[in-house]
Amino acid sequence: MNIVVCMKQILDPEVPARDFRIDAARREAERGSASLVTNIFCENALETALQSGGNITALTYGPESAEDTLRKALAMKANAAAHVAGEGGHPLHVAQVLAAAIRKLGPFDLILTGRESGDWGAGQTGALLAEELGLPCVSFADKIEVMNDGGWQMADGKASDSSAIRHPPSAIRVRRQTDAGFETVEAQPPLVVTITNAEHNVPRIPKVRDVMMAHKQPLTRFTVDELGVAPADYYEIVELAIPQKETRCELLDVDGLAQRIAEITAAL
Amino acid sequence: MKEPTREIYWNISHIWLMYALLVPAIAIGAWGIWRRVQRWRRGKADASRFDRPTLRIKRLLDHSLAQRRNPIFHRLLTWGFIVLTIATIIVALDADFGTAIMRGRFYLYFQSLTVDVFGAFVLVACIALAARRPRFTPLLAAIFVIALTGFLVEALRIAATHDPWAAWSPFGNLIAKVVPVSVVAHRTLWWTHLAITFAFFAWLPFTQLRHIITSPLNLYTSNLAPIGANLKSVDFEQERLGVATLDDFTWKDRLDFDACTECGKCTDACPAHTVGKMLSPRDIIIELRDRDEGSAAIAGAAAAQALWECTTCAACVEACPVFIEQMPKIVDMRRHLVMDEADFPDGMQSAVMSLEKRGHPFTGTQATRVDWTQGLDVQHVSAAKDADVLFWVGCGGALIERNQKVIRATAQLMQKANVKFAILGRDEKCSGDPARRIGNEFLFEMLAKDNLANFTKHNVRKVVTPCPHCFNTFKNEYPRYGATFEVQHHSEFLEQLVDEGKLAPAREDGVTFHDPCYLGRQNGVYDAPRKVANATIEMERSRNKSFCCGGGGGMSFVDEPSDQRVNQERANEAVATGAKTLAVSCPFCMSMMEDGVRGRMRVQDISEVLWASQQPVIPSVARDLGGRGAMNVPRSPTRPGPSLTLGMTEGEQN
Ligand code: SF4
Ligand code: SF4
């Protein structure tokens, strides 16, 4: 089974609030002292793929620094990695770029993305990617089972044996998280699945040996031009601001207390 | 009167039989030793074990003859053993090599009196040690019987020969008064004594008594550097990283195993063991010693769990009478689990992940590295070209809210003393100590190289830090990567400022001091922090015998069972002194001790105690400094989950 996992490098969402700045004019977050990390849901997606077994390609679209995300994916034991150099951008554009790259790298049985990224949190790329590729999409999934040799094979949560699933699976069963609980759907591959976090897809810690090896592995490289994708301009960020929290304290007199409370509640 | 001596082999014939027995005894003993030597030789290389011979000889004498770490009875036993062995050799030289040295004064003072007294020492020591053990081990019993039969043979000879010099063997003479005159008994016992003694020497290399031979070798080749410099470096070209099987240990590690006397002093001193955890450094050493060539170093889940209970406090190393290095072996085995297997406790995993991503080990902190500077005029190194000192704050200092007060106090003290210092602020990264002690040498090297590059860039010549872990790492571990800068712990630096009259000495009373393992035991700094905080009350275990706070070796990132907390044990000891203030000098000790004393006494860093003494005395204000603040970093941070709260909440999943 061939799986591609789309991954994004983002500004560390754990940067202390006091250190977080934005460039209002350019409508972007400032890097400041924040580290660049792999979006956690993308790591959950990779972990889910590793547990399902198969031949896994990690794919990212981003600046040069995004190579770190791919190296980490290789260290976690993805089989191959591909980098589309560019600045990223709006979800539709990203989906178009990823789709173009996937067409070049494929065919794939399963295309995984995180449910959303920890920086903008738009949560659109997965669904738009499915649209671009003309494939069905299952969102908010946390578990994948694969029909293999006539039986359902559950990820055991540990081994990543790329030979475990030899044939393209005839069906894939996906568990979704919903507001009310879980929903299990069966689908014919190929399909796109967006992954959310769960107890059982916490990204594994790579072995140091694998980290060292990962730095020597070759990457497939593309540019946006090579893929022939034009910038998407279907939406625009009009304003970007950090919400200001205001707290006020007013000491009330006992006289006329009831009236003042009524005024305040009315104002709220 | 004739020249004092005695007839050797009186009443004994067929002396050839003695030599006939001696040959196989020596052969078996030598073969036993040779097998062990071969085992050491199969170990990996370890350079730097033979430099500075004078120091090594001194250590050998201090700890094999003077035996500073052993109880008096063990010393008596050793000395008795040595004296009796020498006496036996003298007998052989005199009787069978015709040297005639067993004569006159030498005979009286040494061969009679000294030997007699030391023989008595051996008997007394055997009983005393057996009482402590608390049983007569076969080995002790054998020594006891050898000494006892020796006395009986002497007594029988004195009784039968009316030896005119008998008074010079007071104990033998005493026994002679109660034994019958019997040449048969003498002859029988003489051969019995000889047979047991020879058998004992043949048997010796196959028991832990081999330490009679191995421990002097081990002492001579022991580590001369401070314990803090004890960890080996890792060759990343190797097939395995760290120690996975017995083959990965060095010859010195293997000699360590064989030098163990099984005395248990290490385990008695071990904080993890003391609070009821599985870890026992003694058992680790013995298990490794008895393991076969090529077999796995870490046996089973239980042993692996014990490795993750070690705080790397080095109490074991300090306690061992033969200088076995237990803690570095634990780190060696951790290295394999971390780097080759990626199999280690969750809390430590998140610390490692955070170190990789953010350069500090805490997850979920909202503090920044410069929060503590608010309202203080502190400059970044790039803006302070004339700074003499780089004030290295450390992650624990900058990012744990309670410790920010400590950092402020230290900075204010330096400002008061007109020290020109600067900080690295947001450019600081973890020194790498937790990564190294957890076992991720790869990550440690990356952090060390990053920091060193920063130091070089800013031309740093001198570093002062309130964190003993950073201090130890800079001092003992960065030189390997080319560091040449001077480093001082803030206790040493503040002591100097007080001595120079630039700061008023601390005038606080009722202060007790908790030695941080990485400042005290591992680097020998004991007096400076006591002086800075005017700490005059000592806990039961202090200085080199101090008891760990429980936070080292990555342990501050894991959840301890509530009934097995090292910090509780230590906090109770501090409270028991009746002191008002518990002074600490390490950000991790601060967290651990505050958590442990739970309001029963005040916990302050030595710099806070000293800073309070710089103020004019206004009692109500002075009391208030550095009170117990809540820690904002959880003691056991969980793995970073998603930072977004969109969609599902944790409770809704599964
Ligand atoms: S270093 Fe400390 S915790 Fe570790 S085994 Fe030795 S005494 Fe025990
Ligand atoms: S390692 Fe040292 S302290 Fe521990 S039992 Fe052996 S000899 Fe004693």
PDB file of N, CA and C in Angstrom, chain B residues 541-595:
ATOM      1  N   ARG B 541      22.561  14.231  56.720  1.00  0.00           N
ATOM      2  CA  ARG B 541      23.426  13.878  55.600  1.00  0.00           C
ATOM      3  C   ARG B 541      23.807  15.169  54.889  1.00  0.00           C
ATOM      4  N   SER B 542      25.082  15.521  54.931  1.00  0.00           N
ATOM      5  CA  SER B 542      25.454  16.760  54.254  1.00  0.00           C
ATOM      6  C   SER B 542      26.827  16.617  53.606  1.00  0.00           C
ATOM      7  N   ARG B 543      27.214  17.686  52.928  1.00  0.00           N
ATOM      8  CA  ARG B 543      28.473  17.719  52.164  1.00  0.00           C
ATOM      9  C   ARG B 543      28.573  16.516  51.224  1.00  0.00           C
ATOM     10  N   ASN B 544      29.673  15.759  51.256  1.00  0.00           N
ATOM     11  CA  ASN B 544      29.802  14.694  50.250  1.00  0.00           C
ATOM     12  C   ASN B 544      28.803  13.561  50.478  1.00  0.00           C
ATOM     13  N   LYS B 545      28.244  13.506  51.663  1.00  0.00           N
ATOM     14  CA  LYS B 545      27.247  12.464  51.939  1.00  0.00           C
ATOM     15  C   LYS B 545      25.828  12.980  51.777  1.00  0.00           C
ATOM     16  N   SER B 546      25.712  14.165  51.188  1.00  0.00           N
ATOM     17  CA  SER B 546      24.391  14.774  51.048  1.00  0.00           C
ATOM     18  C   SER B 546      23.429  13.872  50.266  1.00  0.00           C
ATOM     19  N   PHE B 547      22.154  14.081  50.524  1.00  0.00           N
ATOM     20  CA  PHE B 547      21.113  13.245  49.914  1.00  0.00           C
ATOM     21  C   PHE B 547      20.420  14.053  48.821  1.00  0.00           C
ATOM     22  N   CYS B 548      20.325  13.461  47.659  1.00  0.00           N
ATOM     23  CA  CYS B 548      19.788  14.129  46.463  1.00  0.00           C
ATOM     24  C   CYS B 548      18.375  14.686  46.698  1.00  0.00           C
ATOM     25  N   CYS B 549      18.043  15.772  45.982  1.00  0.00           N
ATOM     26  CA  CYS B 549      16.685  16.317  46.057  1.00  0.00           C
ATOM     27  C   CYS B 549      15.723  15.488  45.233  1.00  0.00           C
ATOM     28  N   GLY B 550      16.271  14.638  44.378  1.00  0.00           N
ATOM     29  CA  GLY B 550      15.422  13.782  43.545  1.00  0.00           C
ATOM     30  C   GLY B 550      15.245  14.294  42.134  1.00  0.00           C
ATOM     31  N   GLY B 551      15.846  15.451  41.835  1.00  0.00           N
ATOM     32  CA  GLY B 551      15.544  16.089  40.543  1.00  0.00           C
ATOM     33  C   GLY B 551      16.551  15.879  39.435  1.00  0.00           C
ATOM     34  N   GLY B 552      17.681  15.236  39.730  1.00  0.00           N
ATOM     35  CA  GLY B 552      18.712  15.117  38.689  1.00  0.00           C
ATOM     36  C   GLY B 552      18.447  13.987  37.720  1.00  0.00           C
ATOM     37  N   GLY B 553      19.290  13.916  36.695  1.00  0.00           N
ATOM     38  CA  GLY B 553      19.242  12.786  35.769  1.00  0.00           C
ATOM     39  C   GLY B 553      17.941  12.670  35.003  1.00  0.00           C
ATOM     40  N   GLY B 554      17.243  13.800  34.851  1.00  0.00           N
ATOM     41  CA  GLY B 554      15.979  13.776  34.110  1.00  0.00           C
ATOM     42  C   GLY B 554      14.796  13.390  34.981  1.00  0.00           C
ATOM     43  N   MET B 555      15.060  13.139  36.285  1.00  0.00           N
ATOM     44  CA  MET B 555      13.978  12.668  37.146  1.00  0.00           C
ATOM     45  C   MET B 555      12.961  13.757  37.461  1.00  0.00           C
ATOM     46  N   SER B 556      13.346  15.024  37.275  1.00  0.00           N
ATOM     47  CA  SER B 556      12.347  16.059  37.572  1.00  0.00           C
ATOM     48  C   SER B 556      11.274  16.105  36.486  1.00  0.00           C
ATOM     49  N   PHE B 557      11.445  15.334  35.414  1.00  0.00           N
ATOM     50  CA  PHE B 557      10.442  15.345  34.354  1.00  0.00           C
ATOM     51  C   PHE B 557       9.507  14.142  34.403  1.00  0.00           C
ATOM     52  N   VAL B 558       9.743  13.243  35.354  1.00  0.00           N
ATOM     53  CA  VAL B 558       8.859  12.081  35.433  1.00  0.00           C
ATOM     54  C   VAL B 558       8.067  12.114  36.742  1.00  0.00           C
ATOM     55  N   ASP B 559       6.948  11.456  36.692  1.00  0.00           N
ATOM     56  CA  ASP B 559       6.072  11.389  37.850  1.00  0.00           C
ATOM     57  C   ASP B 559       6.539  10.272  38.764  1.00  0.00           C
ATOM     58  N   GLU B 560       6.836  10.612  40.016  1.00  0.00           N
ATOM     59  CA  GLU B 560       7.237   9.566  40.949  1.00  0.00           C
ATOM     60  C   GLU B 560       6.002   9.076  41.692  1.00  0.00           C
ATOM     61  N   PRO B 561       5.969   7.801  42.068  1.00  0.00           N
ATOM     62  CA  PRO B 561       4.861   7.329  42.902  1.00  0.00           C
ATOM     63  C   PRO B 561       4.826   8.146  44.192  1.00  0.00           C
ATOM     64  N   SER B 562       3.627   8.465  44.674  1.00  0.00           N
ATOM     65  CA  SER B 562       3.549   9.419  45.784  1.00  0.00           C
ATOM     66  C   SER B 562       4.210   8.881  47.059  1.00  0.00           C
ATOM     67  N   ASP B 563       4.349   7.559  47.171  1.00  0.00           N
ATOM     68  CA  ASP B 563       4.981   7.038  48.388  1.00  0.00           C
ATOM     69  C   ASP B 563       6.471   6.764  48.187  1.00  0.00           C
ATOM     70  N   GLN B 564       7.009   7.165  47.036  1.00  0.00           N
ATOM     71  CA  GLN B 564       8.430   6.913  46.782  1.00  0.00           C
ATOM     72  C   GLN B 564       9.099   8.174  46.278  1.00  0.00           C
ATOM     73  N   ARG B 565       8.902   9.267  47.002  1.00  0.00           N
ATOM     74  CA  ARG B 565       9.469  10.513  46.511  1.00  0.00           C
ATOM     75  C   ARG B 565      10.744  10.852  47.256  1.00  0.00           C
ATOM     76  N   VAL B 566      11.787  11.012  46.492  1.00  0.00           N
ATOM     77  CA  VAL B 566      13.082  11.334  47.076  1.00  0.00           C
ATOM     78  C   VAL B 566      13.014  12.704  47.754  1.00  0.00           C
ATOM     79  N   ASN B 567      12.298  13.639  47.132  1.00  0.00           N
ATOM     80  CA  ASN B 567      12.274  14.988  47.695  1.00  0.00           C
ATOM     81  C   ASN B 567      11.587  15.015  49.068  1.00  0.00           C
ATOM     82  N   GLN B 568      10.597  14.123  49.268  1.00  0.00           N
ATOM     83  CA  GLN B 568       9.931  14.049  50.566  1.00  0.00           C
ATOM     84  C   GLN B 568      10.922  13.673  51.662  1.00  0.00           C
ATOM     85  N   GLU B 569      11.675  12.629  51.357  1.00  0.00           N
ATOM     86  CA  GLU B 569      12.659  12.129  52.318  1.00  0.00           C
ATOM     87  C   GLU B 569      13.637  13.244  52.708  1.00  0.00           C
ATOM     88  N   ARG B 570      14.121  13.963  51.708  1.00  0.00           N
ATOM     89  CA  ARG B 570      15.100  15.008  51.970  1.00  0.00           C
ATOM     90  C   ARG B 570      14.456  16.187  52.704  1.00  0.00           C
ATOM     91  N   ALA B 571      13.246  16.542  52.279  1.00  0.00           N
ATOM     92  CA  ALA B 571      12.562  17.671  52.917  1.00  0.00           C
ATOM     93  C   ALA B 571      12.327  17.380  54.394  1.00  0.00           C
ATOM     94  N   ASN B 572      11.934  16.144  54.702  1.00  0.00           N
ATOM     95  CA  ASN B 572      11.707  15.788  56.100  1.00  0.00           C
ATOM     96  C   ASN B 572      12.994  15.950  56.908  1.00  0.00           C
ATOM     97  N   GLU B 573      14.101  15.603  56.296  1.00  0.00           N
ATOM     98  CA  GLU B 573      15.384  15.730  56.976  1.00  0.00           C
ATOM     99  C   GLU B 573      15.700  17.201  57.246  1.00  0.00           C
ATOM    100  N   ALA B 574      15.369  18.052  56.278  1.00  0.00           N
ATOM    101  CA  ALA B 574      15.618  19.482  56.455  1.00  0.00           C
ATOM    102  C   ALA B 574      14.745  20.039  57.574  1.00  0.00           C
ATOM    103  N   VAL B 575      13.481  19.646  57.559  1.00  0.00           N
ATOM    104  CA  VAL B 575      12.547  20.134  58.581  1.00  0.00           C
ATOM    105  C   VAL B 575      13.015  19.683  59.966  1.00  0.00           C
ATOM    106  N   ALA B 576      13.550  18.451  60.024  1.00  0.00           N
ATOM    107  CA  ALA B 576      13.973  17.891  61.313  1.00  0.00           C
ATOM    108  C   ALA B 576      15.108  18.675  61.969  1.00  0.00           C
ATOM    109  N   THR B 577      15.822  19.491  61.198  1.00  0.00           N
ATOM    110  CA  THR B 577      16.906  20.268  61.812  1.00  0.00           C
ATOM    111  C   THR B 577      16.350  21.387  62.691  1.00  0.00           C
ATOM    112  N   GLY B 578      15.094  21.754  62.474  1.00  0.00           N
ATOM    113  CA  GLY B 578      14.519  22.867  63.217  1.00  0.00           C
ATOM    114  C   GLY B 578      14.947  24.223  62.687  1.00  0.00           C
ATOM    115  N   ALA B 579      15.685  24.231  61.565  1.00  0.00           N
ATOM    116  CA  ALA B 579      16.111  25.506  60.978  1.00  0.00           C
ATOM    117  C   ALA B 579      14.904  26.264  60.448  1.00  0.00           C
ATOM    118  N   LYS B 580      15.042  27.608  60.347  1.00  0.00           N
ATOM    119  CA  LYS B 580      13.943  28.408  59.832  1.00  0.00           C
ATOM    120  C   LYS B 580      13.943  28.382  58.304  1.00  0.00           C
ATOM    121  N   THR B 581      15.159  28.407  57.765  1.00  0.00           N
ATOM    122  CA  THR B 581      15.292  28.523  56.324  1.00  0.00           C
ATOM    123  C   THR B 581      16.098  27.360  55.769  1.00  0.00           C
ATOM    124  N   LEU B 582      15.612  26.822  54.676  1.00  0.00           N
ATOM    125  CA  LEU B 582      16.369  25.826  53.935  1.00  0.00           C
ATOM    126  C   LEU B 582      16.968  26.542  52.728  1.00  0.00           C
ATOM    127  N   ALA B 583      18.285  26.671  52.721  1.00  0.00           N
ATOM    128  CA  ALA B 583      18.935  27.339  51.594  1.00  0.00           C
ATOM    129  C   ALA B 583      19.296  26.299  50.544  1.00  0.00           C
ATOM    130  N   VAL B 584      19.010  26.632  49.295  1.00  0.00           N
ATOM    131  CA  VAL B 584      19.369  25.755  48.184  1.00  0.00           C
ATOM    132  C   VAL B 584      20.225  26.582  47.218  1.00  0.00           C
ATOM    133  N   SER B 585      20.827  25.926  46.250  1.00  0.00           N
ATOM    134  CA  SER B 585      21.567  26.698  45.258  1.00  0.00           C
ATOM    135  C   SER B 585      21.503  26.023  43.905  1.00  0.00           C
ATOM    136  N   CYS B 586      20.288  25.616  43.562  1.00  0.00           N
ATOM    137  CA  CYS B 586      20.055  24.958  42.274  1.00  0.00           C
ATOM    138  C   CYS B 586      18.577  25.103  41.959  1.00  0.00           C
ATOM    139  N   PRO B 587      18.223  25.476  40.741  1.00  0.00           N
ATOM    140  CA  PRO B 587      16.804  25.675  40.414  1.00  0.00           C
ATOM    141  C   PRO B 587      15.977  24.402  40.554  1.00  0.00           C
ATOM    142  N   PHE B 588      16.602  23.252  40.306  1.00  0.00           N
ATOM    143  CA  PHE B 588      15.845  21.997  40.423  1.00  0.00           C
ATOM    144  C   PHE B 588      15.647  21.627  41.892  1.00  0.00           C
ATOM    145  N   CYS B 589      16.701  21.851  42.702  1.00  0.00           N
ATOM    146  CA  CYS B 589      16.544  21.630  44.145  1.00  0.00           C
ATOM    147  C   CYS B 589      15.427  22.524  44.682  1.00  0.00           C
ATOM    148  N   MET B 590      15.383  23.759  44.188  1.00  0.00           N
ATOM    149  CA  MET B 590      14.346  24.691  44.651  1.00  0.00           C
ATOM    150  C   MET B 590      12.952  24.103  44.430  1.00  0.00           C
ATOM    151  N   SER B 591      12.696  23.640  43.204  1.00  0.00           N
ATOM    152  CA  SER B 591      11.375  23.077  42.914  1.00  0.00           C
ATOM    153  C   SER B 591      11.106  21.856  43.786  1.00  0.00           C
ATOM    154  N   MET B 592      12.102  20.989  43.871  1.00  0.00           N
ATOM    155  CA  MET B 592      11.924  19.739  44.594  1.00  0.00           C
ATOM    156  C   MET B 592      11.720  19.981  46.090  1.00  0.00           C
ATOM    157  N   MET B 593      12.500  20.894  46.642  1.00  0.00           N
ATOM    158  CA  MET B 593      12.419  21.128  48.086  1.00  0.00           C
ATOM    159  C   MET B 593      11.145  21.883  48.456  1.00  0.00           C
ATOM    160  N   GLU B 594      10.747  22.847  47.639  1.00  0.00           N
ATOM    161  CA  GLU B 594       9.486  23.541  47.933  1.00  0.00           C
ATOM    162  C   GLU B 594       8.330  22.562  47.899  1.00  0.00           C
ATOM    163  N   ASP B 595       8.380  21.676  46.928  1.00  0.00           N
ATOM    164  CA  ASP B 595       7.331  20.665  46.814  1.00  0.00           C
ATOM    165  C   ASP B 595       7.365  19.725  48.021  1.00  0.00           C
TER     166      ASP B 595
END
